[in-house]
Amino acid sequence: NMMDGLTIGAGFTQSPVIGIALSLSILFEELPHELGDFAILISSGFSVKAAICANFTSACSAYVGLVIGLIIGEVSTGALYVFAITAGFFLYISLSDMLPTLRAAIEEAENK
């Protein structure tokens, strides 16, 4: 969530259009992600109230990232570094989750 805020903050320092585009894309990515986190917390034994509080606390880290992104984005090439770093993080997270599942599916298909 902090990286999302960092990206949004840096985007708004570049232009309002970039900031809005990044905000919308992150919103559409985060909505199902947060619902999934909520479902996992509920199935782990959290009460509904505790799950909402845990999700809200986690989501508030986006505001910290937003402030940092706005500060870094004011530096001449700061936003470019923010975009490069967050893109790298997002790629790493998605690939580290996806590749083991993909390898297992390929191995299972080869063994049939």
mmCIF file of N, CA, C and O in Angstrom:
data_model
loop_
_atom_site.group_PDB
_atom_site.id
_atom_site.type_symbol
_atom_site.label_atom_id
_atom_site.label_comp_id
_atom_site.label_asym_id
_atom_site.label_seq_id
_atom_site.Cartn_x
_atom_site.Cartn_y
_atom_site.Cartn_z
ATOM 1 N N ASN A 1 0.814 -1.193 0.000
ATOM 2 C CA ASN A 1 0.000 0.000 0.000
ATOM 3 C C ASN A 1 0.856 1.256 0.000
ATOM 4 O O ASN A 1 0.482 2.252 -0.607
ATOM 5 N N MET A 2 1.983 1.182 0.702
ATOM 6 C CA MET A 2 2.860 2.346 0.721
ATOM 7 C C MET A 2 3.414 2.638 -0.672
ATOM 8 O O MET A 2 3.509 3.796 -1.087
ATOM 9 N N MET A 3 3.743 1.593 -1.416
ATOM 10 C CA MET A 3 4.243 1.792 -2.777
ATOM 11 C C MET A 3 3.159 2.372 -3.674
ATOM 12 O O MET A 3 3.459 3.162 -4.569
ATOM 13 N N ASP A 4 1.921 2.005 -3.443
ATOM 14 C CA ASP A 4 0.823 2.589 -4.217
ATOM 15 C C ASP A 4 0.747 4.091 -3.978
ATOM 16 O O ASP A 4 0.626 4.882 -4.917
ATOM 17 N N GLY A 5 0.804 4.495 -2.711
ATOM 18 C CA GLY A 5 0.771 5.907 -2.384
ATOM 19 C C GLY A 5 1.968 6.658 -2.940
ATOM 20 O O GLY A 5 1.846 7.782 -3.430
ATOM 21 N N LEU A 6 3.129 6.020 -2.888
ATOM 22 C CA LEU A 6 4.348 6.620 -3.428
ATOM 23 C C LEU A 6 4.190 6.879 -4.920
ATOM 24 O O LEU A 6 4.526 7.953 -5.425
ATOM 25 N N THR A 7 3.653 5.919 -5.626
ATOM 26 C CA THR A 7 3.439 6.051 -7.065
ATOM 27 C C THR A 7 2.423 7.141 -7.381
ATOM 28 O O THR A 7 2.629 7.949 -8.294
ATOM 29 N N ILE A 8 1.328 7.182 -6.642
ATOM 30 C CA ILE A 8 0.303 8.199 -6.874
ATOM 31 C C ILE A 8 0.870 9.594 -6.613
ATOM 32 O O ILE A 8 0.661 10.527 -7.401
ATOM 33 N N GLY A 9 1.606 9.742 -5.513
ATOM 34 C CA GLY A 9 2.186 11.046 -5.195
ATOM 35 C C GLY A 9 3.147 11.525 -6.262
ATOM 36 O O GLY A 9 3.090 12.679 -6.702
ATOM 37 N N ALA A 10 4.015 10.635 -6.708
ATOM 38 C CA ALA A 10 4.967 11.002 -7.761
ATOM 39 C C ALA A 10 4.238 11.296 -9.065
ATOM 40 O O ALA A 10 4.634 12.194 -9.820
ATOM 41 N N GLY A 11 3.166 10.573 -9.337
ATOM 42 C CA GLY A 11 2.396 10.808 -10.557
ATOM 43 C C GLY A 11 1.760 12.180 -10.583
ATOM 44 O O GLY A 11 1.783 12.867 -11.606
ATOM 45 N N PHE A 12 1.215 12.608 -9.451
ATOM 46 C CA PHE A 12 0.593 13.931 -9.408
ATOM 47 C C PHE A 12 1.613 15.056 -9.510
ATOM 48 O O PHE A 12 1.265 16.154 -9.928
ATOM 49 N N THR A 13 2.868 14.795 -9.132
ATOM 50 C CA THR A 13 3.871 15.846 -9.307
ATOM 51 C C THR A 13 4.242 16.014 -10.778
ATOM 52 O O THR A 13 4.727 17.067 -11.170
ATOM 53 N N GLN A 14 4.014 14.989 -11.587
ATOM 54 C CA GLN A 14 4.314 15.082 -13.014
ATOM 55 C C GLN A 14 3.194 15.781 -13.776
ATOM 56 O O GLN A 14 3.437 16.654 -14.585
ATOM 57 N N SER A 15 1.952 15.354 -13.540
ATOM 58 C CA SER A 15 0.792 16.014 -14.146
ATOM 59 C C SER A 15 -0.472 15.437 -13.514
ATOM 60 O O SER A 15 -0.483 14.286 -13.077
ATOM 61 N N PRO A 16 -1.528 16.232 -13.485
ATOM 62 C CA PRO A 16 -2.784 15.719 -12.933
ATOM 63 C C PRO A 16 -3.323 14.516 -13.716
ATOM 64 O O PRO A 16 -3.908 13.612 -13.130
ATOM 65 N N VAL A 17 -3.108 14.499 -15.008
ATOM 66 C CA VAL A 17 -3.597 13.379 -15.825
ATOM 67 C C VAL A 17 -2.891 12.084 -15.433
ATOM 68 O O VAL A 17 -3.530 11.036 -15.277
ATOM 69 N N ILE A 18 -1.573 12.152 -15.268
ATOM 70 C CA ILE A 18 -0.815 10.961 -14.844
ATOM 71 C C ILE A 18 -1.258 10.534 -13.459
ATOM 72 O O ILE A 18 -1.451 9.337 -13.191
ATOM 73 N N GLY A 19 -1.433 11.480 -12.553
ATOM 74 C CA GLY A 19 -1.867 11.160 -11.199
ATOM 75 C C GLY A 19 -3.222 10.488 -11.165
ATOM 76 O O GLY A 19 -3.426 9.505 -10.451
ATOM 77 N N ILE A 20 -4.169 11.001 -11.951
ATOM 78 C CA ILE A 20 -5.510 10.408 -11.992
ATOM 79 C C ILE A 20 -5.464 9.024 -12.625
ATOM 80 O O ILE A 20 -6.103 8.089 -12.138
ATOM 81 N N ALA A 21 -4.692 8.874 -13.705
ATOM 82 C CA ALA A 21 -4.577 7.560 -14.357
ATOM 83 C C ALA A 21 -3.978 6.532 -13.401
ATOM 84 O O ALA A 21 -4.466 5.393 -13.313
ATOM 85 N N LEU A 22 -2.935 6.919 -12.684
ATOM 86 C CA LEU A 22 -2.327 5.997 -11.718
ATOM 87 C C LEU A 22 -3.282 5.692 -10.568
ATOM 88 O O LEU A 22 -3.381 4.543 -10.122
ATOM 89 N N SER A 23 -4.003 6.707 -10.107
ATOM 90 C CA SER A 23 -4.963 6.493 -9.019
ATOM 91 C C SER A 23 -6.046 5.503 -9.422
ATOM 92 O O SER A 23 -6.395 4.602 -8.648
ATOM 93 N N LEU A 24 -6.577 5.662 -10.621
ATOM 94 C CA LEU A 24 -7.622 4.744 -11.087
ATOM 95 C C LEU A 24 -7.094 3.327 -11.276
ATOM 96 O O LEU A 24 -7.749 2.358 -10.888
ATOM 97 N N SER A 25 -5.909 3.209 -11.854
ATOM 98 C CA SER A 25 -5.362 1.858 -12.059
ATOM 99 C C SER A 25 -5.071 1.173 -10.734
ATOM 100 O O SER A 25 -5.332 -0.024 -10.572
ATOM 101 N N ILE A 26 -4.569 1.921 -9.773
ATOM 102 C CA ILE A 26 -4.292 1.336 -8.459
ATOM 103 C C ILE A 26 -5.593 1.014 -7.735
ATOM 104 O O ILE A 26 -5.697 -0.024 -7.067
ATOM 105 N N LEU A 27 -6.606 1.858 -7.882
ATOM 106 C CA LEU A 27 -7.909 1.575 -7.287
ATOM 107 C C LEU A 27 -8.468 0.257 -7.818
ATOM 108 O O LEU A 27 -8.925 -0.595 -7.040
ATOM 109 N N PHE A 28 -8.426 0.071 -9.133
ATOM 110 C CA PHE A 28 -8.969 -1.153 -9.724
ATOM 111 C C PHE A 28 -8.141 -2.383 -9.372
ATOM 112 O O PHE A 28 -8.658 -3.498 -9.350
ATOM 113 N N GLU A 29 -6.865 -2.194 -9.068
ATOM 114 C CA GLU A 29 -6.030 -3.314 -8.629
ATOM 115 C C GLU A 29 -6.246 -3.598 -7.154
ATOM 116 O O GLU A 29 -6.278 -4.751 -6.725
ATOM 117 N N GLU A 30 -6.380 -2.566 -6.370
ATOM 118 C CA GLU A 30 -6.456 -2.721 -4.915
ATOM 119 C C GLU A 30 -7.815 -3.210 -4.427
ATOM 120 O O GLU A 30 -7.876 -3.897 -3.412
ATOM 121 N N LEU A 31 -8.880 -2.850 -5.099
ATOM 122 C CA LEU A 31 -10.205 -3.245 -4.631
ATOM 123 C C LEU A 31 -10.344 -4.764 -4.484
ATOM 124 O O LEU A 31 -10.659 -5.252 -3.394
ATOM 125 N N PRO A 32 -10.067 -5.555 -5.523
ATOM 126 C CA PRO A 32 -10.156 -7.009 -5.322
ATOM 127 C C PRO A 32 -9.079 -7.534 -4.366
ATOM 128 O O PRO A 32 -9.311 -8.498 -3.627
ATOM 129 N N HIS A 33 -7.923 -6.878 -4.362
ATOM 130 C CA HIS A 33 -6.843 -7.299 -3.466
ATOM 131 C C HIS A 33 -7.257 -7.129 -2.006
ATOM 132 O O HIS A 33 -7.064 -8.026 -1.179
ATOM 133 N N GLU A 34 -7.839 -5.989 -1.676
ATOM 134 C CA GLU A 34 -8.278 -5.740 -0.299
ATOM 135 C C GLU A 34 -9.444 -6.644 0.087
ATOM 136 O O GLU A 34 -9.530 -7.097 1.229
ATOM 137 N N LEU A 35 -10.351 -6.910 -0.848
ATOM 138 C CA LEU A 35 -11.437 -7.852 -0.557
ATOM 139 C C LEU A 35 -10.894 -9.248 -0.293
ATOM 140 O O LEU A 35 -11.378 -9.962 0.590
ATOM 141 N N GLY A 36 -9.876 -9.643 -1.047
ATOM 142 C CA GLY A 36 -9.229 -10.930 -0.809
ATOM 143 C C GLY A 36 -8.538 -10.977 0.538
ATOM 144 O O GLY A 36 -8.625 -11.980 1.263
ATOM 145 N N ASP A 37 -7.847 -9.891 0.898
ATOM 146 C CA ASP A 37 -7.213 -9.821 2.220
ATOM 147 C C ASP A 37 -8.257 -9.923 3.323
ATOM 148 O O ASP A 37 -8.052 -10.606 4.327
ATOM 149 N N PHE A 38 -9.383 -9.240 3.125
ATOM 150 C CA PHE A 38 -10.471 -9.290 4.108
ATOM 151 C C PHE A 38 -10.988 -10.721 4.264
ATOM 152 O O PHE A 38 -11.191 -11.197 5.385
ATOM 153 N N ALA A 39 -11.174 -11.407 3.154
ATOM 154 C CA ALA A 39 -11.664 -12.797 3.213
ATOM 155 C C ALA A 39 -10.665 -13.701 3.918
ATOM 156 O O ALA A 39 -11.050 -14.584 4.702
ATOM 157 N N ILE A 40 -9.379 -13.486 3.661
ATOM 158 C CA ILE A 40 -8.343 -14.291 4.329
ATOM 159 C C ILE A 40 -8.349 -14.024 5.831
ATOM 160 O O ILE A 40 -8.233 -14.962 6.638
ATOM 161 N N LEU A 41 -8.476 -12.770 6.220
ATOM 162 C CA LEU A 41 -8.519 -12.444 7.647
ATOM 163 C C LEU A 41 -9.729 -13.069 8.331
ATOM 164 O O LEU A 41 -9.620 -13.609 9.435
ATOM 165 N N ILE A 42 -10.882 -13.018 7.664
ATOM 166 C CA ILE A 42 -12.100 -13.625 8.229
ATOM 167 C C ILE A 42 -11.916 -15.135 8.371
ATOM 168 O O ILE A 42 -12.246 -15.721 9.402
ATOM 169 N N SER A 43 -11.359 -15.783 7.337
ATOM 170 C CA SER A 43 -11.176 -17.238 7.409
ATOM 171 C C SER A 43 -10.080 -17.631 8.392
ATOM 172 O O SER A 43 -10.024 -18.779 8.831
ATOM 173 N N SER A 44 -9.227 -16.683 8.767
ATOM 174 C CA SER A 44 -8.177 -16.960 9.760
ATOM 175 C C SER A 44 -8.676 -16.803 11.185
ATOM 176 O O SER A 44 -7.910 -17.014 12.125
ATOM 177 N N GLY A 45 -9.917 -16.397 11.335
ATOM 178 C CA GLY A 45 -10.491 -16.303 12.669
ATOM 179 C C GLY A 45 -10.694 -14.887 13.177
ATOM 180 O O GLY A 45 -11.128 -14.714 14.314
ATOM 181 N N PHE A 46 -10.373 -13.887 12.385
ATOM 182 C CA PHE A 46 -10.626 -12.507 12.794
ATOM 183 C C PHE A 46 -12.131 -12.263 12.802
ATOM 184 O O PHE A 46 -12.863 -12.814 11.986
ATOM 185 N N SER A 47 -12.574 -11.418 13.719
ATOM 186 C CA SER A 47 -13.966 -10.967 13.657
ATOM 187 C C SER A 47 -14.077 -9.967 12.504
ATOM 188 O O SER A 47 -13.064 -9.475 12.001
ATOM 189 N N VAL A 48 -15.293 -9.678 12.102
ATOM 190 C CA VAL A 48 -15.486 -8.732 10.999
ATOM 191 C C VAL A 48 -14.893 -7.373 11.372
ATOM 192 O O VAL A 48 -14.193 -6.743 10.583
ATOM 193 N N LYS A 49 -15.143 -6.934 12.598
ATOM 194 C CA LYS A 49 -14.630 -5.639 13.054
ATOM 195 C C LYS A 49 -13.101 -5.629 13.067
ATOM 196 O O LYS A 49 -12.480 -4.661 12.625
ATOM 197 N N ALA A 50 -12.483 -6.692 13.567
ATOM 198 C CA ALA A 50 -11.024 -6.764 13.617
ATOM 199 C C ALA A 50 -10.426 -6.824 12.216
ATOM 200 O O ALA A 50 -9.383 -6.215 11.948
ATOM 201 N N ALA A 51 -11.081 -7.535 11.297
ATOM 202 C CA ALA A 51 -10.596 -7.618 9.916
ATOM 203 C C ALA A 51 -10.674 -6.265 9.233
ATOM 204 O O ALA A 51 -9.750 -5.869 8.509
ATOM 205 N N ILE A 52 -11.759 -5.530 9.468
ATOM 206 C CA ILE A 52 -11.889 -4.190 8.887
ATOM 207 C C ILE A 52 -10.814 -3.268 9.454
ATOM 208 O O ILE A 52 -10.185 -2.507 8.714
ATOM 209 N N CYS A 53 -10.591 -3.342 10.756
ATOM 210 C CA CYS A 53 -9.552 -2.497 11.380
ATOM 211 C C CYS A 53 -8.166 -2.841 10.852
ATOM 212 O O CYS A 53 -7.362 -1.937 10.587
ATOM 213 N N ALA A 54 -7.871 -4.118 10.707
ATOM 214 C CA ALA A 54 -6.558 -4.526 10.186
ATOM 215 C C ALA A 54 -6.378 -4.055 8.744
ATOM 216 O O ALA A 54 -5.303 -3.547 8.376
ATOM 217 N N ASN A 55 -7.412 -4.213 7.921
ATOM 218 C CA ASN A 55 -7.341 -3.748 6.529
ATOM 219 C C ASN A 55 -7.197 -2.232 6.461
ATOM 220 O O ASN A 55 -6.435 -1.711 5.647
ATOM 221 N N PHE A 56 -7.919 -1.517 7.307
ATOM 222 C CA PHE A 56 -7.854 -0.060 7.309
ATOM 223 C C PHE A 56 -6.466 0.418 7.740
ATOM 224 O O PHE A 56 -5.898 1.332 7.140
ATOM 225 N N THR A 57 -5.915 -0.204 8.764
ATOM 226 C CA THR A 57 -4.572 0.163 9.234
ATOM 227 C C THR A 57 -3.544 -0.064 8.138
ATOM 228 O O THR A 57 -2.670 0.768 7.901
ATOM 229 N N SER A 58 -3.650 -1.184 7.464
ATOM 230 C CA SER A 58 -2.734 -1.475 6.357
ATOM 231 C C SER A 58 -2.904 -0.470 5.225
ATOM 232 O O SER A 58 -1.915 -0.001 4.649
ATOM 233 N N ALA A 59 -4.134 -0.115 4.920
ATOM 234 C CA ALA A 59 -4.399 0.823 3.828
ATOM 235 C C ALA A 59 -3.904 2.230 4.143
ATOM 236 O O ALA A 59 -3.553 2.986 3.235
ATOM 237 N N CYS A 60 -3.840 2.588 5.409
ATOM 238 C CA CYS A 60 -3.380 3.929 5.787
ATOM 239 C C CYS A 60 -1.907 4.152 5.465
ATOM 240 O O CYS A 60 -1.475 5.305 5.384
ATOM 241 N N SER A 61 -1.163 3.094 5.261
ATOM 242 C CA SER A 61 0.239 3.277 4.880
ATOM 243 C C SER A 61 0.353 3.920 3.495
ATOM 244 O O SER A 61 1.395 4.485 3.158
ATOM 245 N N ALA A 62 -0.716 3.884 2.723
ATOM 246 C CA ALA A 62 -0.712 4.556 1.419
ATOM 247 C C ALA A 62 -0.571 6.066 1.589
ATOM 248 O O ALA A 62 0.045 6.724 0.752
ATOM 249 N N TYR A 63 -1.105 6.611 2.671
ATOM 250 C CA TYR A 63 -0.973 8.049 2.910
ATOM 251 C C TYR A 63 0.470 8.440 3.207
ATOM 252 O O TYR A 63 0.929 9.500 2.787
ATOM 253 N N VAL A 64 1.163 7.587 3.938
ATOM 254 C CA VAL A 64 2.589 7.834 4.192
ATOM 255 C C VAL A 64 3.337 7.825 2.864
ATOM 256 O O VAL A 64 4.157 8.707 2.584
ATOM 257 N N GLY A 65 3.043 6.846 2.024
ATOM 258 C CA GLY A 65 3.669 6.771 0.708
ATOM 259 C C GLY A 65 3.321 7.962 -0.161
ATOM 260 O O GLY A 65 4.159 8.461 -0.911
ATOM 261 N N LEU A 66 2.085 8.442 -0.060
ATOM 262 C CA LEU A 66 1.657 9.597 -0.835
ATOM 263 C C LEU A 66 2.494 10.827 -0.489
ATOM 264 O O LEU A 66 2.988 11.519 -1.375
ATOM 265 N N VAL A 67 2.684 11.072 0.792
ATOM 266 C CA VAL A 67 3.474 12.226 1.221
ATOM 267 C C VAL A 67 4.917 12.095 0.748
ATOM 268 O O VAL A 67 5.498 13.043 0.205
ATOM 269 N N ILE A 68 5.487 10.917 0.904
ATOM 270 C CA ILE A 68 6.866 10.699 0.450
ATOM 271 C C ILE A 68 6.960 10.861 -1.064
ATOM 272 O O ILE A 68 7.893 11.465 -1.583
ATOM 273 N N GLY A 69 5.985 10.341 -1.791
ATOM 274 C CA GLY A 69 5.966 10.471 -3.248
ATOM 275 C C GLY A 69 5.860 11.908 -3.702
ATOM 276 O O GLY A 69 6.496 12.313 -4.679
ATOM 277 N N LEU A 70 5.055 12.700 -3.002
ATOM 278 C CA LEU A 70 4.939 14.120 -3.340
ATOM 279 C C LEU A 70 6.256 14.853 -3.099
ATOM 280 O O LEU A 70 6.651 15.720 -3.890
ATOM 281 N N ILE A 71 6.946 14.484 -2.040
ATOM 282 C CA ILE A 71 8.232 15.128 -1.736
ATOM 283 C C ILE A 71 9.297 14.718 -2.749
ATOM 284 O O ILE A 71 9.990 15.564 -3.314
ATOM 285 N N ILE A 72 9.404 13.422 -2.999
ATOM 286 C CA ILE A 72 10.415 12.933 -3.947
ATOM 287 C C ILE A 72 10.102 13.407 -5.365
ATOM 288 O O ILE A 72 11.004 13.731 -6.134
ATOM 289 N N GLY A 73 8.837 13.465 -5.716
ATOM 290 C CA GLY A 73 8.437 13.873 -7.057
ATOM 291 C C GLY A 73 8.797 15.306 -7.386
ATOM 292 O O GLY A 73 8.905 15.670 -8.557
ATOM 293 N N GLU A 74 8.994 16.133 -6.372
ATOM 294 C CA GLU A 74 9.364 17.521 -6.608
ATOM 295 C C GLU A 74 10.823 17.656 -7.044
ATOM 296 O O GLU A 74 11.210 18.666 -7.610
ATOM 297 N N VAL A 75 11.645 16.648 -6.784
ATOM 298 C CA VAL A 75 13.027 16.646 -7.265
ATOM 299 C C VAL A 75 12.973 16.404 -8.775
ATOM 300 O O VAL A 75 12.112 15.664 -9.261
ATOM 301 N N SER A 76 13.896 16.978 -9.519
ATOM 302 C CA SER A 76 13.794 16.978 -10.989
ATOM 303 C C SER A 76 13.596 15.585 -11.592
ATOM 304 O O SER A 76 12.758 15.405 -12.452
ATOM 305 N N THR A 77 14.359 14.600 -11.189
ATOM 306 C CA THR A 77 14.192 13.252 -11.753
ATOM 307 C C THR A 77 13.669 12.265 -10.713
ATOM 308 O O THR A 77 13.699 11.061 -10.934
ATOM 309 N N GLY A 78 13.175 12.781 -9.606
ATOM 310 C CA GLY A 78 12.716 11.910 -8.529
ATOM 311 C C GLY A 78 11.588 10.984 -8.932
ATOM 312 O O GLY A 78 11.577 9.810 -8.577
ATOM 313 N N ALA A 79 10.632 11.511 -9.696
ATOM 314 C CA ALA A 79 9.482 10.687 -10.094
ATOM 315 C C ALA A 79 9.917 9.517 -10.971
ATOM 316 O O ALA A 79 9.364 8.422 -10.858
ATOM 317 N N LEU A 80 10.903 9.740 -11.817
ATOM 318 C CA LEU A 80 11.372 8.643 -12.674
ATOM 319 C C LEU A 80 11.933 7.495 -11.841
ATOM 320 O O LEU A 80 11.690 6.323 -12.143
ATOM 321 N N TYR A 81 12.679 7.838 -10.798
ATOM 322 C CA TYR A 81 13.213 6.795 -9.920
ATOM 323 C C TYR A 81 12.095 6.084 -9.160
ATOM 324 O O TYR A 81 12.133 4.864 -8.989
ATOM 325 N N VAL A 82 11.107 6.846 -8.716
ATOM 326 C CA VAL A 82 9.970 6.238 -8.016
ATOM 327 C C VAL A 82 9.246 5.267 -8.941
ATOM 328 O O VAL A 82 8.941 4.127 -8.550
ATOM 329 N N PHE A 83 8.992 5.687 -10.185
ATOM 330 C CA PHE A 83 8.300 4.807 -11.130
ATOM 331 C C PHE A 83 9.114 3.556 -11.425
ATOM 332 O O PHE A 83 8.570 2.452 -11.504
ATOM 333 N N ALA A 84 10.421 3.705 -11.580
ATOM 334 C CA ALA A 84 11.276 2.543 -11.864
ATOM 335 C C ALA A 84 11.303 1.573 -10.688
ATOM 336 O O ALA A 84 11.168 0.352 -10.876
ATOM 337 N N ILE A 85 11.434 2.100 -9.485
ATOM 338 C CA ILE A 85 11.505 1.238 -8.302
ATOM 339 C C ILE A 85 10.176 0.534 -8.060
ATOM 340 O O ILE A 85 10.144 -0.679 -7.813
ATOM 341 N N THR A 86 9.071 1.269 -8.140
ATOM 342 C CA THR A 86 7.774 0.630 -7.895
ATOM 343 C C THR A 86 7.435 -0.376 -8.990
ATOM 344 O O THR A 86 6.854 -1.423 -8.697
ATOM 345 N N ALA A 87 7.795 -0.078 -10.227
ATOM 346 C CA ALA A 87 7.564 -1.061 -11.302
ATOM 347 C C ALA A 87 8.359 -2.333 -11.025
ATOM 348 O O ALA A 87 7.844 -3.447 -11.199
ATOM 349 N N GLY A 88 9.589 -2.179 -10.585
ATOM 350 C CA GLY A 88 10.402 -3.347 -10.245
ATOM 351 C C GLY A 88 9.795 -4.156 -9.111
ATOM 352 O O GLY A 88 9.743 -5.387 -9.170
ATOM 353 N N PHE A 89 9.311 -3.475 -8.082
ATOM 354 C CA PHE A 89 8.665 -4.177 -6.966
ATOM 355 C C PHE A 89 7.422 -4.916 -7.428
ATOM 356 O O PHE A 89 7.205 -6.077 -7.074
ATOM 357 N N PHE A 90 6.576 -4.245 -8.217
ATOM 358 C CA PHE A 90 5.348 -4.879 -8.682
ATOM 359 C C PHE A 90 5.642 -6.089 -9.569
ATOM 360 O O PHE A 90 4.983 -7.125 -9.471
ATOM 361 N N LEU A 91 6.638 -5.974 -10.436
ATOM 362 C CA LEU A 91 7.020 -7.116 -11.274
ATOM 363 C C LEU A 91 7.559 -8.270 -10.427
ATOM 364 O O LEU A 91 7.211 -9.427 -10.651
ATOM 365 N N TYR A 92 8.407 -7.939 -9.466
ATOM 366 C CA TYR A 92 8.966 -8.988 -8.609
ATOM 367 C C TYR A 92 7.864 -9.708 -7.839
ATOM 368 O O TYR A 92 7.827 -10.941 -7.795
ATOM 369 N N ILE A 93 6.957 -8.948 -7.240
ATOM 370 C CA ILE A 93 5.886 -9.564 -6.450
ATOM 371 C C ILE A 93 4.995 -10.439 -7.325
ATOM 372 O O ILE A 93 4.679 -11.577 -6.969
ATOM 373 N N SER A 94 4.609 -9.929 -8.482
ATOM 374 C CA SER A 94 3.715 -10.720 -9.336
ATOM 375 C C SER A 94 4.409 -11.957 -9.886
ATOM 376 O O SER A 94 3.830 -13.038 -9.923
ATOM 377 N N LEU A 95 5.661 -11.816 -10.300
ATOM 378 C CA LEU A 95 6.368 -12.970 -10.857
ATOM 379 C C LEU A 95 6.719 -13.998 -9.791
ATOM 380 O O LEU A 95 6.669 -15.202 -10.051
ATOM 381 N N SER A 96 7.070 -13.546 -8.596
ATOM 382 C CA SER A 96 7.402 -14.506 -7.544
ATOM 383 C C SER A 96 6.174 -15.289 -7.101
ATOM 384 O O SER A 96 6.286 -16.419 -6.638
ATOM 385 N N ASP A 97 4.991 -14.705 -7.240
ATOM 386 C CA ASP A 97 3.755 -15.430 -6.945
ATOM 387 C C ASP A 97 3.341 -16.335 -8.097
ATOM 388 O O ASP A 97 2.842 -17.430 -7.895
ATOM 389 N N MET A 98 3.561 -15.879 -9.318
ATOM 390 C CA MET A 98 3.039 -16.568 -10.492
ATOM 391 C C MET A 98 3.935 -17.711 -10.970
ATOM 392 O O MET A 98 3.439 -18.762 -11.382
ATOM 393 N N LEU A 99 5.239 -17.517 -10.960
ATOM 394 C CA LEU A 99 6.130 -18.512 -11.540
ATOM 395 C C LEU A 99 6.074 -19.882 -10.861
ATOM 396 O O LEU A 99 6.046 -20.900 -11.560
ATOM 397 N N PRO A 100 6.063 -19.983 -9.524
ATOM 398 C CA PRO A 100 5.953 -21.322 -8.930
ATOM 399 C C PRO A 100 4.673 -22.051 -9.337
ATOM 400 O O PRO A 100 4.686 -23.255 -9.609
ATOM 401 N N THR A 101 3.572 -21.326 -9.417
ATOM 402 C CA THR A 101 2.308 -21.928 -9.837
ATOM 403 C C THR A 101 2.376 -22.361 -11.294
ATOM 404 O O THR A 101 1.915 -23.451 -11.656
ATOM 405 N N LEU A 102 2.982 -21.526 -12.127
ATOM 406 C CA LEU A 102 3.127 -21.852 -13.536
ATOM 407 C C LEU A 102 4.014 -23.078 -13.729
ATOM 408 O O LEU A 102 3.692 -23.978 -14.511
ATOM 409 N N ARG A 103 5.126 -23.131 -13.015
ATOM 410 C CA ARG A 103 6.018 -24.303 -13.105
ATOM 411 C C ARG A 103 5.323 -25.579 -12.667
ATOM 412 O O ARG A 103 5.480 -26.626 -13.283
ATOM 413 N N ALA A 104 4.560 -25.498 -11.583
ATOM 414 C CA ALA A 104 3.841 -26.677 -11.102
ATOM 415 C C ALA A 104 2.818 -27.143 -12.132
ATOM 416 O O ALA A 104 2.670 -28.353 -12.365
ATOM 417 N N ALA A 105 2.128 -26.199 -12.764
ATOM 418 C CA ALA A 105 1.137 -26.567 -13.777
ATOM 419 C C ALA A 105 1.808 -27.206 -14.990
ATOM 420 O O ALA A 105 1.293 -28.173 -15.562
ATOM 421 N N ILE A 106 2.977 -26.685 -15.388
ATOM 422 C CA ILE A 106 3.700 -27.256 -16.529
ATOM 423 C C ILE A 106 4.179 -28.663 -16.203
ATOM 424 O O ILE A 106 4.049 -29.581 -17.017
ATOM 425 N N GLU A 107 4.734 -28.848 -15.003
ATOM 426 C CA GLU A 107 5.205 -30.178 -14.594
ATOM 427 C C GLU A 107 4.057 -31.175 -14.528
ATOM 428 O O GLU A 107 4.197 -32.330 -14.921
ATOM 429 N N GLU A 108 2.912 -30.713 -14.024
ATOM 430 C CA GLU A 108 1.730 -31.587 -13.939
ATOM 431 C C GLU A 108 1.261 -31.975 -15.339
ATOM 432 O O GLU A 108 0.913 -33.138 -15.584
ATOM 433 N N ALA A 109 1.279 -31.047 -16.284
ATOM 434 C CA ALA A 109 0.851 -31.328 -17.641
ATOM 435 C C ALA A 109 1.823 -32.279 -18.335
ATOM 436 O O ALA A 109 1.416 -33.138 -19.130
ATOM 437 N N GLU A 110 3.116 -32.144 -18.046
ATOM 438 C CA GLU A 110 4.111 -33.017 -18.660
ATOM 439 C C GLU A 110 4.019 -34.441 -18.115
ATOM 440 O O GLU A 110 4.330 -35.394 -18.808
ATOM 441 N N ASN A 111 3.614 -34.594 -16.858
ATOM 442 C CA ASN A 111 3.518 -35.912 -16.222
ATOM 443 C C ASN A 111 2.279 -36.689 -16.632
ATOM 444 O O ASN A 111 2.153 -37.859 -16.333
ATOM 445 N N LYS A 112 1.341 -36.066 -17.317
ATOM 446 C CA LYS A 112 0.100 -36.750 -17.713
ATOM 447 C C LYS A 112 0.313 -37.601 -18.909
ATOM 448 O O LYS A 112 1.042 -37.579 -19.745
#
